[in-house]
PDB file of N, CA, C and O in Angstrom:
ATOM      1  N   UNK A   1     -25.398 -41.860  74.159  1.00  0.00           N
ATOM      2  CA  UNK A   1     -26.860 -42.345  74.787  1.00  0.00           C
ATOM      3  C   UNK A   1     -27.385 -41.197  74.573  1.00  0.00           C
ATOM      4  O   UNK A   1     -28.635 -41.001  73.977  1.00  0.00           O
ATOM      5  N   UNK A   2     -26.530 -39.871  74.596  1.00  0.00           N
ATOM      6  CA  UNK A   2     -27.083 -38.560  74.496  1.00  0.00           C
ATOM      7  C   UNK A   2     -28.284 -38.468  73.200  1.00  0.00           C
ATOM      8  O   UNK A   2     -29.051 -37.953  72.962  1.00  0.00           O
ATOM      9  N   UNK A   3     -27.200 -38.819  71.973  1.00  0.00           N
ATOM     10  CA  UNK A   3     -27.871 -39.014  70.819  1.00  0.00           C
ATOM     11  C   UNK A   3     -29.240 -39.601  70.663  1.00  0.00           C
ATOM     12  O   UNK A   3     -29.990 -39.202  70.187  1.00  0.00           O
ATOM     13  N   UNK A   4     -29.172 -40.820  71.293  1.00  0.00           N
ATOM     14  CA  UNK A   4     -30.172 -41.982  71.454  1.00  0.00           C
ATOM     15  C   UNK A   4     -31.528 -41.080  72.048  1.00  0.00           C
ATOM     16  O   UNK A   4     -32.501 -41.015  71.827  1.00  0.00           O
ATOM     17  N   UNK A   5     -31.212 -40.436  72.840  1.00  0.00           N
ATOM     18  CA  UNK A   5     -32.308 -39.931  74.062  1.00  0.00           C
ATOM     19  C   UNK A   5     -32.604 -38.734  73.276  1.00  0.00           C
ATOM     20  O   UNK A   5     -33.916 -38.249  73.192  1.00  0.00           O
ATOM     21  N   UNK A   6     -31.753 -38.175  72.341  1.00  0.00           N
ATOM     22  CA  UNK A   6     -32.642 -36.737  71.346  1.00  0.00           C
ATOM     23  C   UNK A   6     -33.268 -37.357  70.628  1.00  0.00           C
ATOM     24  O   UNK A   6     -34.285 -36.527  70.409  1.00  0.00           O
ATOM     25  N   UNK A   7     -32.808 -38.165  70.120  1.00  0.00           N
ATOM     26  CA  UNK A   7     -33.848 -38.578  69.014  1.00  0.00           C
ATOM     27  C   UNK A   7     -35.221 -39.524  69.339  1.00  0.00           C
ATOM     28  O   UNK A   7     -36.130 -38.831  68.678  1.00  0.00           O
ATOM     29  N   UNK A   8     -35.464 -39.574  70.558  1.00  0.00           N
ATOM     30  CA  UNK A   8     -36.455 -40.455  71.223  1.00  0.00           C
ATOM     31  C   UNK A   8     -37.561 -38.934  71.480  1.00  0.00           C
ATOM     32  O   UNK A   8     -38.435 -38.942  71.176  1.00  0.00           O
ATOM     33  N   UNK A   9     -36.686 -37.835  71.645  1.00  0.00           N
ATOM     34  CA  UNK A   9     -37.282 -36.544  72.278  1.00  0.00           C
ATOM     35  C   UNK A   9     -38.100 -35.930  70.804  1.00  0.00           C
ATOM     36  O   UNK A   9     -38.896 -35.911  71.207  1.00  0.00           O
ATOM     37  N   UNK A  10     -36.907 -36.102  69.712  1.00  0.00           N
ATOM     38  CA  UNK A  10     -37.481 -35.460  68.884  1.00  0.00           C
ATOM     39  C   UNK A  10     -38.800 -36.292  68.054  1.00  0.00           C
ATOM     40  O   UNK A  10     -39.781 -35.953  67.726  1.00  0.00           O
ATOM     41  N   UNK A  11     -38.698 -37.998  68.144  1.00  0.00           N
ATOM     42  CA  UNK A  11     -39.891 -38.639  67.974  1.00  0.00           C
ATOM     43  C   UNK A  11     -40.887 -38.539  68.434  1.00  0.00           C
ATOM     44  O   UNK A  11     -42.144 -38.385  67.987  1.00  0.00           O
ATOM     45  N   UNK A  12     -40.793 -38.016  69.668  1.00  0.00           N
ATOM     46  CA  UNK A  12     -42.015 -37.833  71.005  1.00  0.00           C
ATOM     47  C   UNK A  12     -42.541 -36.257  70.228  1.00  0.00           C
ATOM     48  O   UNK A  12     -43.906 -36.306  70.184  1.00  0.00           O
ATOM     49  N   UNK A  13     -41.685 -35.432  70.312  1.00  0.00           N
ATOM     50  CA  UNK A  13     -42.530 -34.122  69.608  1.00  0.00           C
ATOM     51  C   UNK A  13     -43.069 -34.301  68.301  1.00  0.00           C
ATOM     52  O   UNK A  13     -44.240 -33.407  68.213  1.00  0.00           O
ATOM     53  N   UNK A  14     -42.442 -35.066  67.312  1.00  0.00           N
ATOM     54  CA  UNK A  14     -43.232 -35.170  66.016  1.00  0.00           C
ATOM     55  C   UNK A  14     -44.612 -35.908  66.348  1.00  0.00           C
ATOM     56  O   UNK A  14     -45.791 -35.596  65.718  1.00  0.00           O
ATOM     57  N   UNK A  15     -44.581 -37.061  67.158  1.00  0.00           N
ATOM     58  CA  UNK A  15     -45.873 -37.764  67.338  1.00  0.00           C
ATOM     59  C   UNK A  15     -46.832 -36.721  68.114  1.00  0.00           C
ATOM     60  O   UNK A  15     -48.030 -36.799  67.925  1.00  0.00           O
ATOM     61  N   UNK A  16     -46.670 -35.976  69.271  1.00  0.00           N
ATOM     62  CA  UNK A  16     -47.482 -34.784  69.816  1.00  0.00           C
ATOM     63  C   UNK A  16     -47.573 -33.583  69.005  1.00  0.00           C
ATOM     64  O   UNK A  16     -48.674 -33.423  69.068  1.00  0.00           O
ATOM     65  N   UNK A  17     -46.824 -33.280  67.774  1.00  0.00           N
ATOM     66  CA  UNK A  17     -46.877 -32.127  66.939  1.00  0.00           C
ATOM     67  C   UNK A  17     -47.396 -31.157  67.562  1.00  0.00           C
ATOM     68  O   UNK A  17     -47.977 -29.782  67.185  1.00  0.00           O
ATOM     69  N   UNK A  18     -46.921 -30.955  68.646  1.00  0.00           N
ATOM     70  CA  UNK A  18     -46.728 -29.530  69.610  1.00  0.00           C
ATOM     71  C   UNK A  18     -45.917 -28.430  69.620  1.00  0.00           C
ATOM     72  O   UNK A  18     -45.932 -27.804  69.805  1.00  0.00           O
ATOM     73  N   UNK A  19     -44.993 -28.708  68.378  1.00  0.00           N
ATOM     74  CA  UNK A  19     -43.966 -27.941  67.672  1.00  0.00           C
ATOM     75  C   UNK A  19     -44.053 -27.602  66.452  1.00  0.00           C
ATOM     76  O   UNK A  19     -44.987 -28.708  65.769  1.00  0.00           O
ATOM     77  N   UNK A  20     -43.396 -26.795  65.724  1.00  0.00           N
ATOM     78  CA  UNK A  20     -43.160 -27.035  64.058  1.00  0.00           C
ATOM     79  C   UNK A  20     -42.409 -27.851  63.802  1.00  0.00           C
ATOM     80  O   UNK A  20     -41.810 -28.458  63.938  1.00  0.00           O
ATOM     81  N   UNK A  21     -43.338 -28.795  62.890  1.00  0.00           N
ATOM     82  CA  UNK A  21     -42.843 -30.126  62.571  1.00  0.00           C
ATOM     83  C   UNK A  21     -41.343 -30.099  61.790  1.00  0.00           C
ATOM     84  O   UNK A  21     -40.625 -31.198  61.794  1.00  0.00           O
ATOM     85  N   UNK A  22     -41.681 -28.907  60.665  1.00  0.00           N
ATOM     86  CA  UNK A  22     -40.269 -29.007  60.177  1.00  0.00           C
ATOM     87  C   UNK A  22     -38.994 -29.253  60.800  1.00  0.00           C
ATOM     88  O   UNK A  22     -38.238 -29.596  60.408  1.00  0.00           O
ATOM     89  N   UNK A  23     -39.355 -28.221  61.613  1.00  0.00           N
ATOM     90  CA  UNK A  23     -38.229 -27.862  62.830  1.00  0.00           C
ATOM     91  C   UNK A  23     -38.006 -29.097  63.647  1.00  0.00           C
ATOM     92  O   UNK A  23     -36.569 -29.957  63.841  1.00  0.00           O
ATOM     93  N   UNK A  24     -38.976 -29.558  64.139  1.00  0.00           N
ATOM     94  CA  UNK A  24     -38.453 -31.258  64.588  1.00  0.00           C
ATOM     95  C   UNK A  24     -37.878 -32.226  63.531  1.00  0.00           C
ATOM     96  O   UNK A  24     -37.006 -32.658  64.430  1.00  0.00           O
ATOM     97  N   UNK A  25     -38.246 -32.244  62.438  1.00  0.00           N
ATOM     98  CA  UNK A  25     -37.840 -33.081  61.225  1.00  0.00           C
ATOM     99  C   UNK A  25     -36.488 -33.039  61.239  1.00  0.00           C
ATOM    100  O   UNK A  25     -35.460 -33.656  60.840  1.00  0.00           O
ATOM    101  N   UNK A  26     -36.217 -31.264  60.896  1.00  0.00           N
ATOM    102  CA  UNK A  26     -34.947 -30.875  60.738  1.00  0.00           C
ATOM    103  C   UNK A  26     -33.814 -31.449  61.773  1.00  0.00           C
ATOM    104  O   UNK A  26     -32.750 -32.077  61.577  1.00  0.00           O
ATOM    105  N   UNK A  27     -34.301 -31.301  63.080  1.00  0.00           N
ATOM    106  CA  UNK A  27     -33.553 -31.009  64.264  1.00  0.00           C
ATOM    107  C   UNK A  27     -33.115 -32.960  64.429  1.00  0.00           C
ATOM    108  O   UNK A  27     -32.252 -33.364  64.598  1.00  0.00           O
ATOM    109  N   UNK A  28     -34.247 -33.585  63.504  1.00  0.00           N
ATOM    110  CA  UNK A  28     -33.787 -35.019  64.194  1.00  0.00           C
ATOM    111  C   UNK A  28     -32.997 -35.771  63.188  1.00  0.00           C
ATOM    112  O   UNK A  28     -32.152 -36.525  63.645  1.00  0.00           O
ATOM    113  N   UNK A  29     -32.942 -35.059  62.288  1.00  0.00           N
ATOM    114  CA  UNK A  29     -31.994 -35.233  60.691  1.00  0.00           C
ATOM    115  C   UNK A  29     -30.865 -35.136  61.107  1.00  0.00           C
ATOM    116  O   UNK A  29     -30.110 -35.690  61.100  1.00  0.00           O
ATOM    117  N   UNK A  30     -30.384 -34.066  62.129  1.00  0.00           N
ATOM    118  CA  UNK A  30     -28.761 -33.724  62.542  1.00  0.00           C
ATOM    119  C   UNK A  30     -28.669 -34.616  63.332  1.00  0.00           C
ATOM    120  O   UNK A  30     -27.442 -35.211  63.500  1.00  0.00           O
ATOM    121  N   UNK A  31     -29.459 -34.985  63.844  1.00  0.00           N
ATOM    122  CA  UNK A  31     -29.336 -36.192  65.040  1.00  0.00           C
ATOM    123  C   UNK A  31     -28.683 -37.306  64.254  1.00  0.00           C
ATOM    124  O   UNK A  31     -27.941 -38.165  65.071  1.00  0.00           O
ATOM    125  N   UNK A  32     -29.797 -37.631  63.914  1.00  0.00           N
ATOM    126  CA  UNK A  32     -29.560 -38.931  62.448  1.00  0.00           C
ATOM    127  C   UNK A  32     -28.069 -39.106  61.826  1.00  0.00           C
ATOM    128  O   UNK A  32     -27.567 -39.896  61.642  1.00  0.00           O
ATOM    129  N   UNK A  33     -28.022 -37.651  61.421  1.00  0.00           N
ATOM    130  CA  UNK A  33     -26.564 -37.695  60.693  1.00  0.00           C
ATOM    131  C   UNK A  33     -25.364 -37.665  61.417  1.00  0.00           C
ATOM    132  O   UNK A  33     -24.415 -38.604  61.392  1.00  0.00           O
ATOM    133  N   UNK A  34     -25.205 -37.357  62.358  1.00  0.00           N
ATOM    134  CA  UNK A  34     -24.553 -37.267  64.090  1.00  0.00           C
ATOM    135  C   UNK A  34     -24.233 -39.032  64.311  1.00  0.00           C
ATOM    136  O   UNK A  34     -23.169 -39.862  64.502  1.00  0.00           O
ATOM    137  N   UNK A  35     -25.134 -39.788  64.173  1.00  0.00           N
ATOM    138  CA  UNK A  35     -25.086 -41.096  64.369  1.00  0.00           C
ATOM    139  C   UNK A  35     -24.952 -41.795  63.537  1.00  0.00           C
ATOM    140  O   UNK A  35     -25.201 -43.091  63.318  1.00  0.00           O
ATOM    141  N   UNK A  36     -24.712 -41.251  62.448  1.00  0.00           N
ATOM    142  CA  UNK A  36     -24.326 -41.766  60.836  1.00  0.00           C
ATOM    143  C   UNK A  36     -25.502 -42.839  60.299  1.00  0.00           C
ATOM    144  O   UNK A  36     -24.901 -43.489  59.344  1.00  0.00           O
ATOM    145  N   UNK A  37     -26.508 -42.556  60.625  1.00  0.00           N
ATOM    146  CA  UNK A  37     -28.129 -43.139  59.968  1.00  0.00           C
ATOM    147  C   UNK A  37     -28.448 -42.006  58.692  1.00  0.00           C
ATOM    148  O   UNK A  37     -29.281 -41.489  58.884  1.00  0.00           O
ATOM    149  N   UNK A  38     -27.840 -42.491  57.759  1.00  0.00           N
ATOM    150  CA  UNK A  38     -28.060 -41.758  56.714  1.00  0.00           C
ATOM    151  C   UNK A  38     -29.072 -41.558  55.913  1.00  0.00           C
ATOM    152  O   UNK A  38     -29.747 -40.487  55.188  1.00  0.00           O
ATOM    153  N   UNK A  39     -29.544 -42.648  55.481  1.00  0.00           N
ATOM    154  CA  UNK A  39     -31.037 -43.168  55.050  1.00  0.00           C
ATOM    155  C   UNK A  39     -32.224 -42.636  55.746  1.00  0.00           C
ATOM    156  O   UNK A  39     -32.887 -41.829  55.393  1.00  0.00           O
ATOM    157  N   UNK A  40     -31.854 -43.021  57.086  1.00  0.00           N
ATOM    158  CA  UNK A  40     -33.292 -42.201  58.301  1.00  0.00           C
ATOM    159  C   UNK A  40     -33.019 -40.476  58.275  1.00  0.00           C
ATOM    160  O   UNK A  40     -33.965 -39.848  58.223  1.00  0.00           O
ATOM    161  N   UNK A  41     -31.477 -40.150  57.988  1.00  0.00           N
ATOM    162  CA  UNK A  41     -31.260 -38.877  58.200  1.00  0.00           C
ATOM    163  C   UNK A  41     -32.397 -38.194  56.895  1.00  0.00           C
ATOM    164  O   UNK A  41     -32.807 -36.899  57.016  1.00  0.00           O
ATOM    165  N   UNK A  42     -31.632 -39.036  55.706  1.00  0.00           N
ATOM    166  CA  UNK A  42     -32.563 -37.873  54.614  1.00  0.00           C
ATOM    167  C   UNK A  42     -33.533 -38.268  54.372  1.00  0.00           C
ATOM    168  O   UNK A  42     -34.686 -37.291  54.056  1.00  0.00           O
ATOM    169  N   UNK A  43     -34.512 -39.358  54.988  1.00  0.00           N
ATOM    170  CA  UNK A  43     -36.049 -39.451  55.541  1.00  0.00           C
ATOM    171  C   UNK A  43     -36.627 -38.354  56.014  1.00  0.00           C
ATOM    172  O   UNK A  43     -37.609 -37.997  55.777  1.00  0.00           O
ATOM    173  N   UNK A  44     -36.254 -38.089  57.037  1.00  0.00           N
ATOM    174  CA  UNK A  44     -36.388 -36.883  57.884  1.00  0.00           C
ATOM    175  C   UNK A  44     -36.394 -35.578  57.378  1.00  0.00           C
ATOM    176  O   UNK A  44     -36.893 -34.687  57.591  1.00  0.00           O
ATOM    177  N   UNK A  45     -35.233 -35.533  56.375  1.00  0.00           N
ATOM    178  CA  UNK A  45     -35.200 -33.910  55.820  1.00  0.00           C
ATOM    179  C   UNK A  45     -36.127 -33.809  54.853  1.00  0.00           C
ATOM    180  O   UNK A  45     -36.850 -32.853  54.540  1.00  0.00           O
ATOM    181  N   UNK A  46     -36.507 -35.138  53.852  1.00  0.00           N
ATOM    182  CA  UNK A  46     -37.618 -35.028  53.170  1.00  0.00           C
ATOM    183  C   UNK A  46     -38.872 -34.823  53.766  1.00  0.00           C
ATOM    184  O   UNK A  46     -39.920 -34.265  53.467  1.00  0.00           O
ATOM    185  N   UNK A  47     -39.356 -35.566  54.693  1.00  0.00           N
ATOM    186  CA  UNK A  47     -40.379 -35.233  55.836  1.00  0.00           C
ATOM    187  C   UNK A  47     -40.568 -33.956  56.329  1.00  0.00           C
ATOM    188  O   UNK A  47     -41.559 -33.148  55.852  1.00  0.00           O
ATOM    189  N   UNK A  48     -39.432 -33.148  56.567  1.00  0.00           N
ATOM    190  CA  UNK A  48     -39.557 -31.698  56.594  1.00  0.00           C
ATOM    191  C   UNK A  48     -39.688 -31.024  55.565  1.00  0.00           C
ATOM    192  O   UNK A  48     -40.447 -29.784  55.652  1.00  0.00           O
ATOM    193  N   UNK A  49     -39.390 -31.179  54.477  1.00  0.00           N
ATOM    194  CA  UNK A  49     -39.916 -30.565  53.073  1.00  0.00           C
ATOM    195  C   UNK A  49     -40.986 -30.786  52.869  1.00  0.00           C
ATOM    196  O   UNK A  49     -41.727 -29.604  52.499  1.00  0.00           O
ATOM    197  N   UNK A  50     -41.453 -31.900  53.190  1.00  0.00           N
ATOM    198  CA  UNK A  50     -43.051 -31.995  52.908  1.00  0.00           C
ATOM    199  C   UNK A  50     -43.687 -31.140  53.455  1.00  0.00           C
ATOM    200  O   UNK A  50     -44.793 -30.552  53.400  1.00  0.00           O
ATOM    201  N   UNK A  51     -43.601 -30.713  54.745  1.00  0.00           N
ATOM    202  CA  UNK A  51     -44.045 -30.005  56.116  1.00  0.00           C
ATOM    203  C   UNK A  51     -43.717 -28.438  55.506  1.00  0.00           C
ATOM    204  O   UNK A  51     -45.061 -27.943  55.494  1.00  0.00           O
ATOM    205  N   UNK A  52     -42.917 -28.001  54.970  1.00  0.00           N
ATOM    206  CA  UNK A  52     -42.465 -26.988  54.727  1.00  0.00           C
ATOM    207  C   UNK A  52     -41.511 -26.662  53.446  1.00  0.00           C
ATOM    208  O   UNK A  52     -40.435 -26.834  53.692  1.00  0.00           O
ATOM    209  N   UNK A  53     -42.069 -26.680  52.526  1.00  0.00           N
ATOM    210  CA  UNK A  53     -41.330 -26.908  50.868  1.00  0.00           C
ATOM    211  C   UNK A  53     -40.426 -25.657  50.725  1.00  0.00           C
ATOM    212  O   UNK A  53     -39.454 -25.591  50.364  1.00  0.00           O
ATOM    213  N   UNK A  54     -40.577 -24.314  51.560  1.00  0.00           N
ATOM    214  CA  UNK A  54     -40.183 -23.139  51.458  1.00  0.00           C
ATOM    215  C   UNK A  54     -38.838 -23.075  52.640  1.00  0.00           C
ATOM    216  O   UNK A  54     -38.057 -22.023  52.738  1.00  0.00           O
ATOM    217  N   UNK A  55     -38.313 -24.245  53.159  1.00  0.00           N
ATOM    218  CA  UNK A  55     -37.271 -24.298  54.112  1.00  0.00           C
ATOM    219  C   UNK A  55     -35.913 -24.116  53.641  1.00  0.00           C
ATOM    220  O   UNK A  55     -35.610 -25.227  52.860  1.00  0.00           O
ATOM    221  N   UNK A  56     -35.144 -22.999  53.970  1.00  0.00           N
ATOM    222  CA  UNK A  56     -34.026 -23.108  53.277  1.00  0.00           C
ATOM    223  C   UNK A  56     -33.155 -24.187  53.703  1.00  0.00           C
ATOM    224  O   UNK A  56     -31.975 -24.303  53.043  1.00  0.00           O
ATOM    225  N   UNK A  57     -33.272 -24.040  54.914  1.00  0.00           N
ATOM    226  CA  UNK A  57     -31.906 -24.719  55.685  1.00  0.00           C
ATOM    227  C   UNK A  57     -32.397 -26.509  55.447  1.00  0.00           C
ATOM    228  O   UNK A  57     -31.449 -26.880  55.332  1.00  0.00           O
ATOM    229  N   UNK A  58     -33.549 -26.454  55.469  1.00  0.00           N
ATOM    230  CA  UNK A  58     -33.806 -28.063  54.921  1.00  0.00           C
ATOM    231  C   UNK A  58     -33.221 -28.382  53.598  1.00  0.00           C
ATOM    232  O   UNK A  58     -32.533 -29.600  53.306  1.00  0.00           O
ATOM    233  N   UNK A  59     -33.558 -27.247  52.740  1.00  0.00           N
ATOM    234  CA  UNK A  59     -33.038 -27.493  51.215  1.00  0.00           C
ATOM    235  C   UNK A  59     -31.697 -27.452  51.072  1.00  0.00           C
ATOM    236  O   UNK A  59     -31.116 -28.430  50.280  1.00  0.00           O
ATOM    237  N   UNK A  60     -31.396 -26.552  51.975  1.00  0.00           N
ATOM    238  CA  UNK A  60     -29.667 -26.903  51.444  1.00  0.00           C
ATOM    239  C   UNK A  60     -29.080 -28.144  52.190  1.00  0.00           C
ATOM    240  O   UNK A  60     -28.216 -28.079  51.676  1.00  0.00           O
ATOM    241  N   UNK A  61     -29.682 -28.562  53.778  1.00  0.00           N
ATOM    242  CA  UNK A  61     -28.642 -29.917  53.949  1.00  0.00           C
ATOM    243  C   UNK A  61     -29.145 -30.397  52.855  1.00  0.00           C
ATOM    244  O   UNK A  61     -28.421 -31.927  52.930  1.00  0.00           O
ATOM    245  N   UNK A  62     -30.128 -31.034  52.492  1.00  0.00           N
ATOM    246  CA  UNK A  62     -31.072 -31.985  51.270  1.00  0.00           C
ATOM    247  C   UNK A  62     -29.606 -31.495  50.260  1.00  0.00           C
ATOM    248  O   UNK A  62     -29.296 -32.860  49.717  1.00  0.00           O
ATOM    249  N   UNK A  63     -29.153 -30.525  49.652  1.00  0.00           N
ATOM    250  CA  UNK A  63     -28.185 -30.598  48.912  1.00  0.00           C
ATOM    251  C   UNK A  63     -27.425 -30.846  49.045  1.00  0.00           C
ATOM    252  O   UNK A  63     -26.355 -31.115  48.497  1.00  0.00           O
ATOM    253  N   UNK A  64     -26.690 -30.909  50.467  1.00  0.00           N
ATOM    254  CA  UNK A  64     -25.063 -31.129  50.850  1.00  0.00           C
ATOM    255  C   UNK A  64     -25.415 -32.605  51.268  1.00  0.00           C
ATOM    256  O   UNK A  64     -24.176 -33.545  50.204  1.00  0.00           O
ATOM    257  N   UNK A  65     -26.310 -33.228  51.117  1.00  0.00           N
ATOM    258  CA  UNK A  65     -26.501 -34.769  50.901  1.00  0.00           C
ATOM    259  C   UNK A  65     -26.360 -35.609  49.373  1.00  0.00           C
ATOM    260  O   UNK A  65     -25.995 -36.221  49.003  1.00  0.00           O
ATOM    261  N   UNK A  66     -26.881 -34.575  48.289  1.00  0.00           N
ATOM    262  CA  UNK A  66     -26.896 -35.002  47.106  1.00  0.00           C
ATOM    263  C   UNK A  66     -26.003 -34.451  46.479  1.00  0.00           C
ATOM    264  O   UNK A  66     -25.752 -34.704  45.378  1.00  0.00           O
ATOM    265  N   UNK A  67     -24.852 -33.620  47.109  1.00  0.00           N
ATOM    266  CA  UNK A  67     -23.887 -32.822  46.346  1.00  0.00           C
ATOM    267  C   UNK A  67     -22.698 -34.360  45.632  1.00  0.00           C
ATOM    268  O   UNK A  67     -22.263 -34.855  46.782  1.00  0.00           O
ATOM    269  N   UNK A  68     -22.655 -34.395  44.690  1.00  0.00           N
ATOM    270  CA  UNK A  68     -21.463 -35.433  44.832  1.00  0.00           C
ATOM    271  C   UNK A  68     -19.933 -35.604  44.995  1.00  0.00           C
ATOM    272  O   UNK A  68     -19.288 -36.707  44.985  1.00  0.00           O
ATOM    273  N   UNK A  69     -19.405 -34.454  45.504  1.00  0.00           N
ATOM    274  CA  UNK A  69     -18.329 -34.511  45.749  1.00  0.00           C
ATOM    275  C   UNK A  69     -18.055 -34.308  47.512  1.00  0.00           C
ATOM    276  O   UNK A  69     -17.073 -34.770  48.291  1.00  0.00           O
ATOM    277  N   UNK A  70     -19.183 -34.561  48.054  1.00  0.00           N
ATOM    278  CA  UNK A  70     -19.487 -34.431  49.602  1.00  0.00           C
ATOM    279  C   UNK A  70     -19.789 -36.102  49.974  1.00  0.00           C
ATOM    280  O   UNK A  70     -20.760 -36.643  49.639  1.00  0.00           O
ATOM    281  N   UNK A  71     -19.173 -36.605  50.957  1.00  0.00           N
ATOM    282  CA  UNK A  71     -19.508 -37.628  51.511  1.00  0.00           C
ATOM    283  C   UNK A  71     -20.759 -37.458  52.778  1.00  0.00           C
ATOM    284  O   UNK A  71     -20.512 -36.119  53.343  1.00  0.00           O
ATOM    285  N   UNK A  72     -21.513 -38.179  52.961  1.00  0.00           N
ATOM    286  CA  UNK A  72     -22.676 -37.817  54.033  1.00  0.00           C
ATOM    287  C   UNK A  72     -21.803 -37.051  55.401  1.00  0.00           C
ATOM    288  O   UNK A  72     -22.316 -36.544  55.916  1.00  0.00           O
ATOM    289  N   UNK A  73     -20.551 -37.873  55.888  1.00  0.00           N
ATOM    290  CA  UNK A  73     -20.096 -37.371  56.940  1.00  0.00           C
ATOM    291  C   UNK A  73     -19.437 -35.865  56.670  1.00  0.00           C
ATOM    292  O   UNK A  73     -19.563 -35.440  58.167  1.00  0.00           O
ATOM    293  N   UNK A  74     -19.717 -35.590  55.932  1.00  0.00           N
ATOM    294  CA  UNK A  74     -19.542 -34.175  55.762  1.00  0.00           C
ATOM    295  C   UNK A  74     -20.251 -33.103  56.156  1.00  0.00           C
ATOM    296  O   UNK A  74     -20.469 -31.988  56.150  1.00  0.00           O
ATOM    297  N   UNK A  75     -21.341 -33.507  56.168  1.00  0.00           N
ATOM    298  CA  UNK A  75     -22.544 -32.930  56.039  1.00  0.00           C
ATOM    299  C   UNK A  75     -22.684 -31.907  57.452  1.00  0.00           C
ATOM    300  O   UNK A  75     -22.846 -31.133  57.421  1.00  0.00           O
ATOM    301  N   UNK A  76     -22.554 -32.672  58.433  1.00  0.00           N
ATOM    302  CA  UNK A  76     -22.134 -31.937  59.648  1.00  0.00           C
ATOM    303  C   UNK A  76     -21.512 -32.595  60.447  1.00  0.00           C
ATOM    304  O   UNK A  76     -20.645 -34.005  60.492  1.00  0.00           O
ATOM    305  N   UNK A  77     -19.721 -31.653  60.501  1.00  0.00           N
ATOM    306  CA  UNK A  77     -18.601 -32.257  60.813  1.00  0.00           C
ATOM    307  C   UNK A  77     -18.452 -31.712  62.570  1.00  0.00           C
ATOM    308  O   UNK A  77     -18.119 -32.335  63.451  1.00  0.00           O
ATOM    309  N   UNK A  78     -19.397 -30.396  62.848  1.00  0.00           N
ATOM    310  CA  UNK A  78     -19.131 -30.122  64.197  1.00  0.00           C
ATOM    311  C   UNK A  78     -20.524 -29.233  64.645  1.00  0.00           C
ATOM    312  O   UNK A  78     -21.715 -28.828  63.649  1.00  0.00           O
ATOM    313  N   UNK A  79     -20.786 -29.084  65.847  1.00  0.00           N
ATOM    314  CA  UNK A  79     -22.120 -28.447  65.852  1.00  0.00           C
ATOM    315  C   UNK A  79     -22.321 -26.908  65.465  1.00  0.00           C
ATOM    316  O   UNK A  79     -23.218 -26.512  65.077  1.00  0.00           O
ATOM    317  N   UNK A  80     -21.353 -26.176  65.087  1.00  0.00           N
ATOM    318  CA  UNK A  80     -21.033 -24.989  64.764  1.00  0.00           C
ATOM    319  C   UNK A  80     -21.595 -24.790  63.274  1.00  0.00           C
ATOM    320  O   UNK A  80     -21.744 -24.017  62.848  1.00  0.00           O
ATOM    321  N   UNK A  81     -22.073 -25.957  62.952  1.00  0.00           N
ATOM    322  CA  UNK A  81     -22.066 -26.005  61.358  1.00  0.00           C
ATOM    323  C   UNK A  81     -23.405 -26.065  61.228  1.00  0.00           C
ATOM    324  O   UNK A  81     -24.456 -26.134  59.986  1.00  0.00           O
ATOM    325  N   UNK A  82     -24.596 -26.287  62.689  1.00  0.00           N
ATOM    326  CA  UNK A  82     -25.817 -26.530  62.190  1.00  0.00           C
ATOM    327  C   UNK A  82     -26.454 -25.000  62.649  1.00  0.00           C
ATOM    328  O   UNK A  82     -25.809 -24.104  63.445  1.00  0.00           O
ATOM    329  N   UNK A  83     -27.426 -24.548  61.502  1.00  0.00           N
ATOM    330  CA  UNK A  83     -27.988 -23.209  61.561  1.00  0.00           C
ATOM    331  C   UNK A  83     -28.961 -22.914  62.522  1.00  0.00           C
ATOM    332  O   UNK A  83     -29.327 -24.088  63.004  1.00  0.00           O
TER     333      UNK A  83
END
């Protein structure tokens, strides 16, 4: 339930626009990854990249998604991997 609550909070932050949107979308994508909602996570990462095309953390995470040798579940294994 905590992850669903976090997702609701990120959605609210995005709709209010009172935080840097690229960070909100990025954090939203991490929550979606933990929920194993891969397509939604990728969409959030792509939205974050639209907002800030120079975000290295978003580019890195998208590269992990697109790497042929990695499964999406390997994108985030533990909170320690979150930059």
